[in-house]
Coordinates of N, CA and C and ligand atoms in Angstrom, one line a residue:
X22 N 35.5 0.1 3.9 CA 35.8 0.4 5.3 C 35.2 1.8 5.7
X23 N 34.9 2.0 6.9 CA 34.2 3.3 7.3 C 35.2 4.4 7.2
X24 N 34.8 5.6 6.7 CA 35.6 6.7 6.5 C 36.4 6.8 5.2
X25 N 36.3 5.7 4.5 CA 36.9 5.7 3.2 C 35.9 5.7 2.1
X26 N 36.2 6.4 1.0 CA 35.2 6.4 -0.1 C 35.4 5.2 -0.9
X27 N 34.2 4.6 -1.2 CA 34.2 3.5 -2.1 C 34.7 3.9 -3.5
X28 N 35.2 3.0 -4.3 CA 35.6 3.4 -5.6 C 34.4 4.0 -6.4
X29 N 33.3 3.3 -6.3 CA 32.1 3.8 -7.1 C 31.7 5.2 -6.6
X30 N 31.8 5.4 -5.3 CA 31.4 6.8 -4.8 C 32.4 7.8 -5.4
X31 N 33.7 7.5 -5.5 CA 34.6 8.4 -6.0 C 34.3 8.7 -7.5
X32 N 33.9 7.6 -8.2 CA 33.6 7.8 -9.6 C 32.3 8.7 -9.8
X33 N 31.3 8.4 -8.9 CA 30.1 9.3 -9.0 C 30.4 10.7 -8.7
X34 N 31.2 10.9 -7.7 CA 31.6 12.3 -7.3 C 32.3 13.0 -8.4
X35 N 33.3 12.3 -9.0 CA 34.0 12.9 -10.2 C 33.1 13.2 -11.3
X36 N 32.2 12.4 -11.6 CA 31.2 12.6 -12.7 C 30.4 13.9 -12.4
X37 N 29.9 14.0 -11.1 CA 29.1 15.1 -10.7 C 29.9 16.4 -10.8
X38 N 31.1 16.4 -10.3 CA 32.0 17.6 -10.4 C 32.2 17.9 -11.9
X39 N 32.5 16.9 -12.7 CA 32.7 17.1 -14.1 C 31.5 17.8 -14.8
X40 N 30.3 17.4 -14.4 CA 29.1 18.0 -15.0 C 29.0 19.4 -14.5
X41 N 29.2 19.7 -13.2 CA 29.2 21.1 -12.7 C 30.1 22.0 -13.5
X42 N 31.3 21.5 -13.7 CA 32.3 22.3 -14.5 C 31.8 22.5 -15.9
X43 N 31.3 21.5 -16.5 CA 30.8 21.5 -17.9 C 29.7 22.6 -18.0
X44 N 28.7 22.5 -17.1 CA 27.6 23.4 -17.2 C 28.0 24.9 -16.9
X45 N 28.9 25.0 -16.0 CA 29.4 26.4 -15.7 C 30.2 26.9 -16.9
X46 N 30.9 26.0 -17.6 CA 31.6 26.4 -18.8 C 30.6 26.9 -19.9
X47 N 29.4 26.2 -20.0 CA 28.4 26.6 -20.9 C 27.8 27.9 -20.6
X48 N 27.6 28.2 -19.3 CA 27.1 29.5 -18.9 C 28.1 30.6 -19.3
X49 N 29.4 30.4 -19.0 CA 30.4 31.4 -19.4 C 30.4 31.6 -20.9
X50 N 30.3 30.5 -21.6 CA 30.3 30.5 -23.1 C 29.0 31.3 -23.6
X51 N 27.9 31.1 -23.0 CA 26.7 31.8 -23.4 C 26.8 33.3 -23.2
X52 N 27.4 33.6 -22.0 CA 27.5 35.0 -21.6 C 28.5 35.8 -22.5
X53 N 29.7 35.1 -22.6 CA 30.8 35.8 -23.3 C 30.9 35.5 -24.8
X54 N 30.8 34.2 -25.1 CA 30.9 33.8 -26.5 C 29.7 34.2 -27.4
X55 N 28.5 34.0 -26.8 CA 27.3 34.2 -27.6 C 26.6 35.5 -27.3
X56 N 27.2 36.2 -26.3 CA 26.6 37.5 -25.9 C 25.2 37.5 -25.5
X57 N 24.8 36.4 -24.8 CA 23.4 36.3 -24.4 C 23.2 37.0 -23.0
X58 N 22.3 37.9 -23.0 CA 22.0 38.7 -21.8 C 20.8 38.0 -21.1
X59 N 20.9 37.9 -19.8 CA 19.7 37.4 -19.1 C 18.9 38.6 -18.7
X60 N 17.5 38.5 -19.0 CA 16.7 39.7 -18.6 C 16.8 39.9 -17.1
X61 N 16.9 41.2 -16.8 CA 17.2 41.5 -15.4 C 16.5 42.7 -14.9
X62 N 16.4 42.9 -13.6 CA 15.8 44.1 -13.1 C 17.0 45.1 -12.9
X63 N 16.7 46.3 -13.3 CA 17.8 47.3 -13.2 C 17.3 48.3 -12.0
X64 N 18.3 48.7 -11.3 CA 17.9 49.6 -10.1 C 18.3 51.0 -10.4
X65 N 19.1 51.3 -11.5 CA 19.5 52.6 -11.7 C 18.6 53.4 -12.6
X66 N 17.5 52.8 -13.0 CA 16.5 53.5 -13.8 C 15.2 53.6 -13.0
X67 N 14.7 54.9 -12.9 CA 13.5 55.1 -12.1 C 12.3 54.6 -13.0
X68 N 11.3 54.0 -12.4 CA 10.1 53.6 -13.1 C 9.5 54.8 -13.8
X69 N 9.1 54.7 -15.1 CA 8.6 55.8 -15.8 C 7.1 55.7 -16.0
X70 N 6.5 56.8 -16.5 CA 5.1 56.8 -16.7 C 4.6 56.9 -18.1
X71 N 5.5 56.9 -19.0 CA 5.1 56.8 -20.4 C 6.2 56.2 -21.3
X72 N 5.7 55.7 -22.4 CA 6.7 55.0 -23.3 C 7.5 56.0 -24.0
X73 N 8.7 55.6 -24.5 CA 9.6 56.5 -25.1 C 10.5 55.7 -26.1
X74 N 10.8 56.3 -27.2 CA 11.8 55.7 -28.2 C 12.9 56.7 -28.3
X75 N 14.1 56.3 -28.0 CA 15.3 57.2 -28.1 C 16.3 56.5 -29.1
X76 N 16.7 57.3 -30.1 CA 17.6 56.7 -31.0 C 19.0 57.3 -30.7
X77 N 20.0 56.4 -30.4 CA 21.3 56.9 -30.0 C 22.2 56.9 -31.2
X78 N 22.0 56.0 -32.2 CA 22.8 55.9 -33.4 C 21.9 55.3 -34.5
X79 N 22.4 55.3 -35.7 CA 21.5 54.7 -36.8 C 21.0 53.3 -36.5
X80 N 21.8 52.6 -35.7 CA 21.3 51.2 -35.4 C 21.3 50.9 -33.9
X81 N 21.2 52.0 -33.1 CA 21.1 51.8 -31.7 C 19.9 52.5 -31.1
X82 N 19.0 51.8 -30.4 CA 17.8 52.3 -29.9 C 17.7 52.0 -28.4
X83 N 17.0 52.9 -27.7 CA 16.7 52.6 -26.3 C 15.2 52.9 -26.3
X84 N 14.4 51.8 -25.9 CA 13.0 52.0 -25.9 C 12.4 51.7 -24.5
X85 N 11.6 52.6 -24.0 CA 11.0 52.5 -22.7 C 9.5 52.0 -23.0
X86 N 9.2 50.8 -22.6 CA 7.9 50.3 -22.8 C 7.1 50.4 -21.5
X87 N 5.9 51.0 -21.6 CA 5.0 51.0 -20.4 C 3.9 50.1 -20.7
X88 N 3.7 49.1 -19.8 CA 2.6 48.2 -19.9 C 1.5 48.6 -19.0
X89 N 0.3 48.5 -19.5 CA -0.9 48.9 -18.7 C -2.1 48.1 -19.2
X90 N -3.2 48.1 -18.5 CA -4.4 47.4 -18.9 C -5.0 48.1 -20.1
X91 N -5.0 47.6 -21.3 CA -4.5 46.4 -21.8 C -3.8 46.7 -23.1
X92 N -2.7 47.4 -22.9 CA -1.9 47.8 -24.1 C -0.4 48.1 -23.7
X93 N 0.4 48.3 -24.7 CA 1.7 48.8 -24.4 C 1.9 50.1 -25.0
X94 N 2.8 50.9 -24.4 CA 3.2 52.2 -25.0 C 4.7 52.2 -25.1
X95 N 5.2 52.2 -26.3 CA 4.6 52.5 -27.6 C 3.9 51.2 -28.2
X96 N 2.8 51.5 -28.9 CA 2.1 50.4 -29.6 C 2.8 49.8 -30.8
X97 N 3.5 50.7 -31.5 CA 4.2 50.3 -32.7 C 5.6 50.9 -32.7
X98 N 6.6 50.1 -33.1 CA 8.0 50.6 -33.1 C 8.5 50.1 -34.5
X99 N 9.1 51.1 -35.2 CA 9.7 50.8 -36.5 C 11.2 51.0 -36.5
X100 N 12.0 50.0 -36.8 CA 13.4 50.2 -36.7 C 14.1 49.5 -38.0
X101 N 15.2 50.0 -38.3 CA 15.9 49.3 -39.5 C 16.5 48.0 -39.1
X102 N 16.6 47.1 -40.1 CA 17.2 45.8 -39.9 C 18.7 45.9 -39.3
X103 N 19.0 45.1 -38.4 CA 20.3 45.1 -37.8 C 20.4 46.0 -36.5
X104 N 19.3 46.6 -36.2 CA 19.3 47.5 -35.0 C 19.4 46.7 -33.7
X105 N 20.1 47.3 -32.8 CA 20.2 46.7 -31.4 C 19.4 47.6 -30.5
X106 N 18.5 47.0 -29.8 CA 17.5 47.8 -28.9 C 17.7 47.4 -27.5
X107 N 17.9 48.4 -26.7 CA 17.8 48.2 -25.2 C 16.4 48.4 -24.8
X108 N 15.8 47.4 -24.3 CA 14.4 47.4 -23.8 C 14.3 47.7 -22.3
X109 N 13.6 48.7 -21.9 CA 13.3 49.0 -20.5 C 11.8 48.8 -20.4
X110 N 11.4 48.2 -19.3 CA 10.0 47.8 -19.2 C 9.5 48.0 -17.8
X111 N 8.3 48.7 -17.7 CA 7.7 48.7 -16.4 C 6.2 48.7 -16.6
X112 N 5.4 48.6 -15.5 CA 3.9 48.6 -15.6 C 3.4 49.7 -14.7
X113 N 2.2 50.2 -15.2 CA 1.6 51.3 -14.3 C 0.5 50.7 -13.5
X114 N 0.1 49.5 -13.7 CA -1.0 48.9 -12.9 C -0.7 47.6 -12.3
X115 N -0.9 46.5 -13.0 CA -0.7 45.2 -12.5 C 0.4 44.5 -13.2
X116 N 0.7 43.3 -12.9 CA 1.8 42.6 -13.5 C 1.4 42.1 -14.9
X117 N 2.3 42.4 -15.9 CA 2.0 42.0 -17.2 C 3.2 41.2 -17.7
X118 N 3.0 40.5 -18.8 CA 4.1 39.8 -19.5 C 4.6 40.6 -20.7
X119 N 5.8 40.3 -21.1 CA 6.4 41.0 -22.3 C 7.2 40.0 -23.1
X120 N 6.6 39.4 -24.1 CA 7.4 38.5 -24.9 C 7.4 38.9 -26.3
X121 N 8.6 39.0 -26.9 CA 8.6 39.3 -28.3 C 8.8 38.0 -29.1
X122 N 7.8 37.8 -30.0 CA 7.8 36.5 -30.7 C 9.0 36.4 -31.6
X123 N 9.5 35.2 -31.9 CA 10.6 34.9 -32.7 C 12.0 35.4 -32.1
X124 N 11.9 35.8 -30.9 CA 13.2 36.2 -30.2 C 13.2 35.5 -28.8
X125 N 14.3 35.7 -28.1 CA 14.4 35.2 -26.8 C 14.1 36.2 -25.7
X126 N 13.5 37.4 -26.1 CA 13.2 38.4 -25.2 C 11.9 38.0 -24.5
X127 N 11.9 37.9 -23.2 CA 10.8 37.5 -22.4 C 10.9 38.1 -21.0
X128 N 10.1 39.1 -20.7 CA 10.2 39.7 -19.4 C 8.9 39.9 -18.7
X129 N 9.0 40.3 -17.4 CA 7.8 40.6 -16.7 C 7.7 42.1 -16.4
X130 N 6.6 42.7 -16.6 CA 6.4 44.1 -16.3 C 5.8 44.2 -14.9
X131 N 6.6 44.7 -14.0 CA 6.1 44.7 -12.6 C 6.1 46.1 -12.1
X132 N 4.9 46.6 -11.6 CA 4.8 48.0 -11.1 C 6.0 48.3 -10.1
X133 N 6.5 49.5 -10.3 CA 7.6 49.9 -9.4 C 9.0 49.4 -9.7
X134 N 9.1 48.5 -10.7 CA 10.4 48.1 -11.0 C 10.6 48.2 -12.5
X135 N 11.9 48.2 -13.0 CA 12.2 48.3 -14.4 C 13.0 47.0 -14.8
X136 N 12.5 46.4 -15.8 CA 13.2 45.2 -16.3 C 13.9 45.6 -17.6
X137 N 15.0 44.9 -17.9 CA 15.8 45.3 -19.0 C 16.2 44.0 -19.8
X138 N 16.3 44.2 -21.1 CA 16.8 43.2 -22.0 C 17.4 43.9 -23.2
X139 N 18.3 43.3 -23.9 CA 18.9 43.8 -25.1 C 18.7 42.8 -26.2
X140 N 18.4 43.3 -27.4 CA 18.2 42.4 -28.5 C 18.6 43.1 -29.9
X141 N 19.3 42.3 -30.7 CA 19.6 42.8 -32.0 C 18.7 42.1 -33.1
X142 N 18.0 42.9 -33.8 CA 17.1 42.3 -34.9 C 17.8 42.2 -36.2
X143 N 18.2 41.0 -36.5 CA 19.0 40.7 -37.7 C 18.1 40.3 -38.9
X144 N 16.9 39.9 -38.6 CA 15.9 39.5 -39.6 C 14.8 40.6 -39.7
X145 N 14.5 41.0 -41.0 CA 13.4 41.9 -41.1 C 12.1 41.2 -40.9
X146 N 11.0 41.9 -40.6 CA 9.7 41.3 -40.4 C 8.9 42.0 -39.3
X147 N 7.8 41.4 -39.0 CA 6.9 42.0 -38.0 C 7.0 41.1 -36.8
X148 N 7.3 41.7 -35.7 CA 7.4 40.9 -34.4 C 6.3 41.4 -33.5
X149 N 5.4 40.5 -33.1 CA 4.4 40.9 -32.1 C 5.0 40.8 -30.7
X150 N 4.6 41.8 -29.9 CA 4.9 41.8 -28.5 C 3.7 41.4 -27.7
X151 N 3.8 40.3 -27.0 CA 2.6 39.7 -26.4 C 2.7 39.7 -24.9
X152 N 1.5 40.1 -24.3 CA 1.4 39.9 -22.8 C 1.1 38.5 -22.5
X153 N 2.0 37.8 -21.8 CA 1.8 36.4 -21.5 C 1.5 36.2 -20.0
X154 N 1.0 37.2 -19.3 CA 0.6 37.0 -17.9 C -0.8 37.5 -17.8
X155 N -1.7 36.6 -17.3 CA -3.1 37.0 -17.3 C -3.3 38.2 -16.4
X156 N -3.9 39.3 -17.1 CA -4.0 40.5 -16.4 C -5.4 41.2 -16.4
X157 N -6.4 40.3 -16.7 CA -7.8 40.9 -16.7 C -8.5 40.6 -18.0
X158 N -9.7 41.2 -18.2 CA -10.6 40.8 -19.3 C -10.0 41.2 -20.6
X159 N -9.1 42.1 -20.7 CA -8.5 42.5 -22.0 C -7.2 41.9 -22.3
X160 N -6.8 40.9 -21.5 CA -5.5 40.3 -21.6 C -5.2 39.8 -23.0
X161 N -6.1 39.1 -23.6 CA -5.8 38.4 -24.9 C -5.6 39.4 -26.0
X162 N -6.0 40.7 -25.8 CA -5.8 41.7 -26.8 C -4.6 42.6 -26.6
X163 N -3.9 42.3 -25.5 CA -2.8 43.2 -25.1 C -1.6 42.8 -26.0
X164 N -1.3 43.7 -26.9 CA -0.3 43.4 -27.9 C 0.4 44.7 -28.4
X165 N 1.6 44.6 -28.8 CA 2.2 45.7 -29.5 C 3.0 45.1 -30.7
X166 N 3.6 46.0 -31.5 CA 4.2 45.5 -32.7 C 5.5 46.1 -33.0
X167 N 6.5 45.3 -33.4 CA 7.8 45.9 -33.8 C 8.0 45.5 -35.2
X168 N 8.2 46.6 -36.0 CA 8.4 46.3 -37.5 C 9.9 46.6 -37.8
X169 N 10.5 45.6 -38.3 CA 12.0 45.7 -38.7 C 12.1 45.7 -40.2
X170 N 12.6 46.8 -40.7 CA 12.7 46.9 -42.2 C 14.1 46.8 -42.7
Ligands
LIG223 CU1 -1.3 42.3 -19.7 CU2 -2.0 40.1 -19.9

């Protein structure tokens, strides 16, 4: 009848709402239960013009990465295993990518803005930082290194 929901429509609607709630629950679980941070733009940090490594505690670091054609500053970062690093990223020329292999850190370096991500390095090893946004003839060589000991 017109104006009334068919039984199958009600079922479809219930399933759709159920999925929405389920995925929202997963989002909350990722954020709170697994402590996953989404890379984001921060507005309370002014874009900087050079790279910087600041150690706040034996296992807490704040690193300012400056991307430019065709390198990162700092080129090499050495930290102890178990360190948590706050990454701040900007670019001084064009848009670059910033992906740390073997991690879920993946950001864009955009001139005039600062991107942010936090990561805890629980495994020792060498992590390459790779520019994954085509930025000119030196793009494929644009790389930095993080050494976790
Ligand atoms: Cu920088 Cu590609």
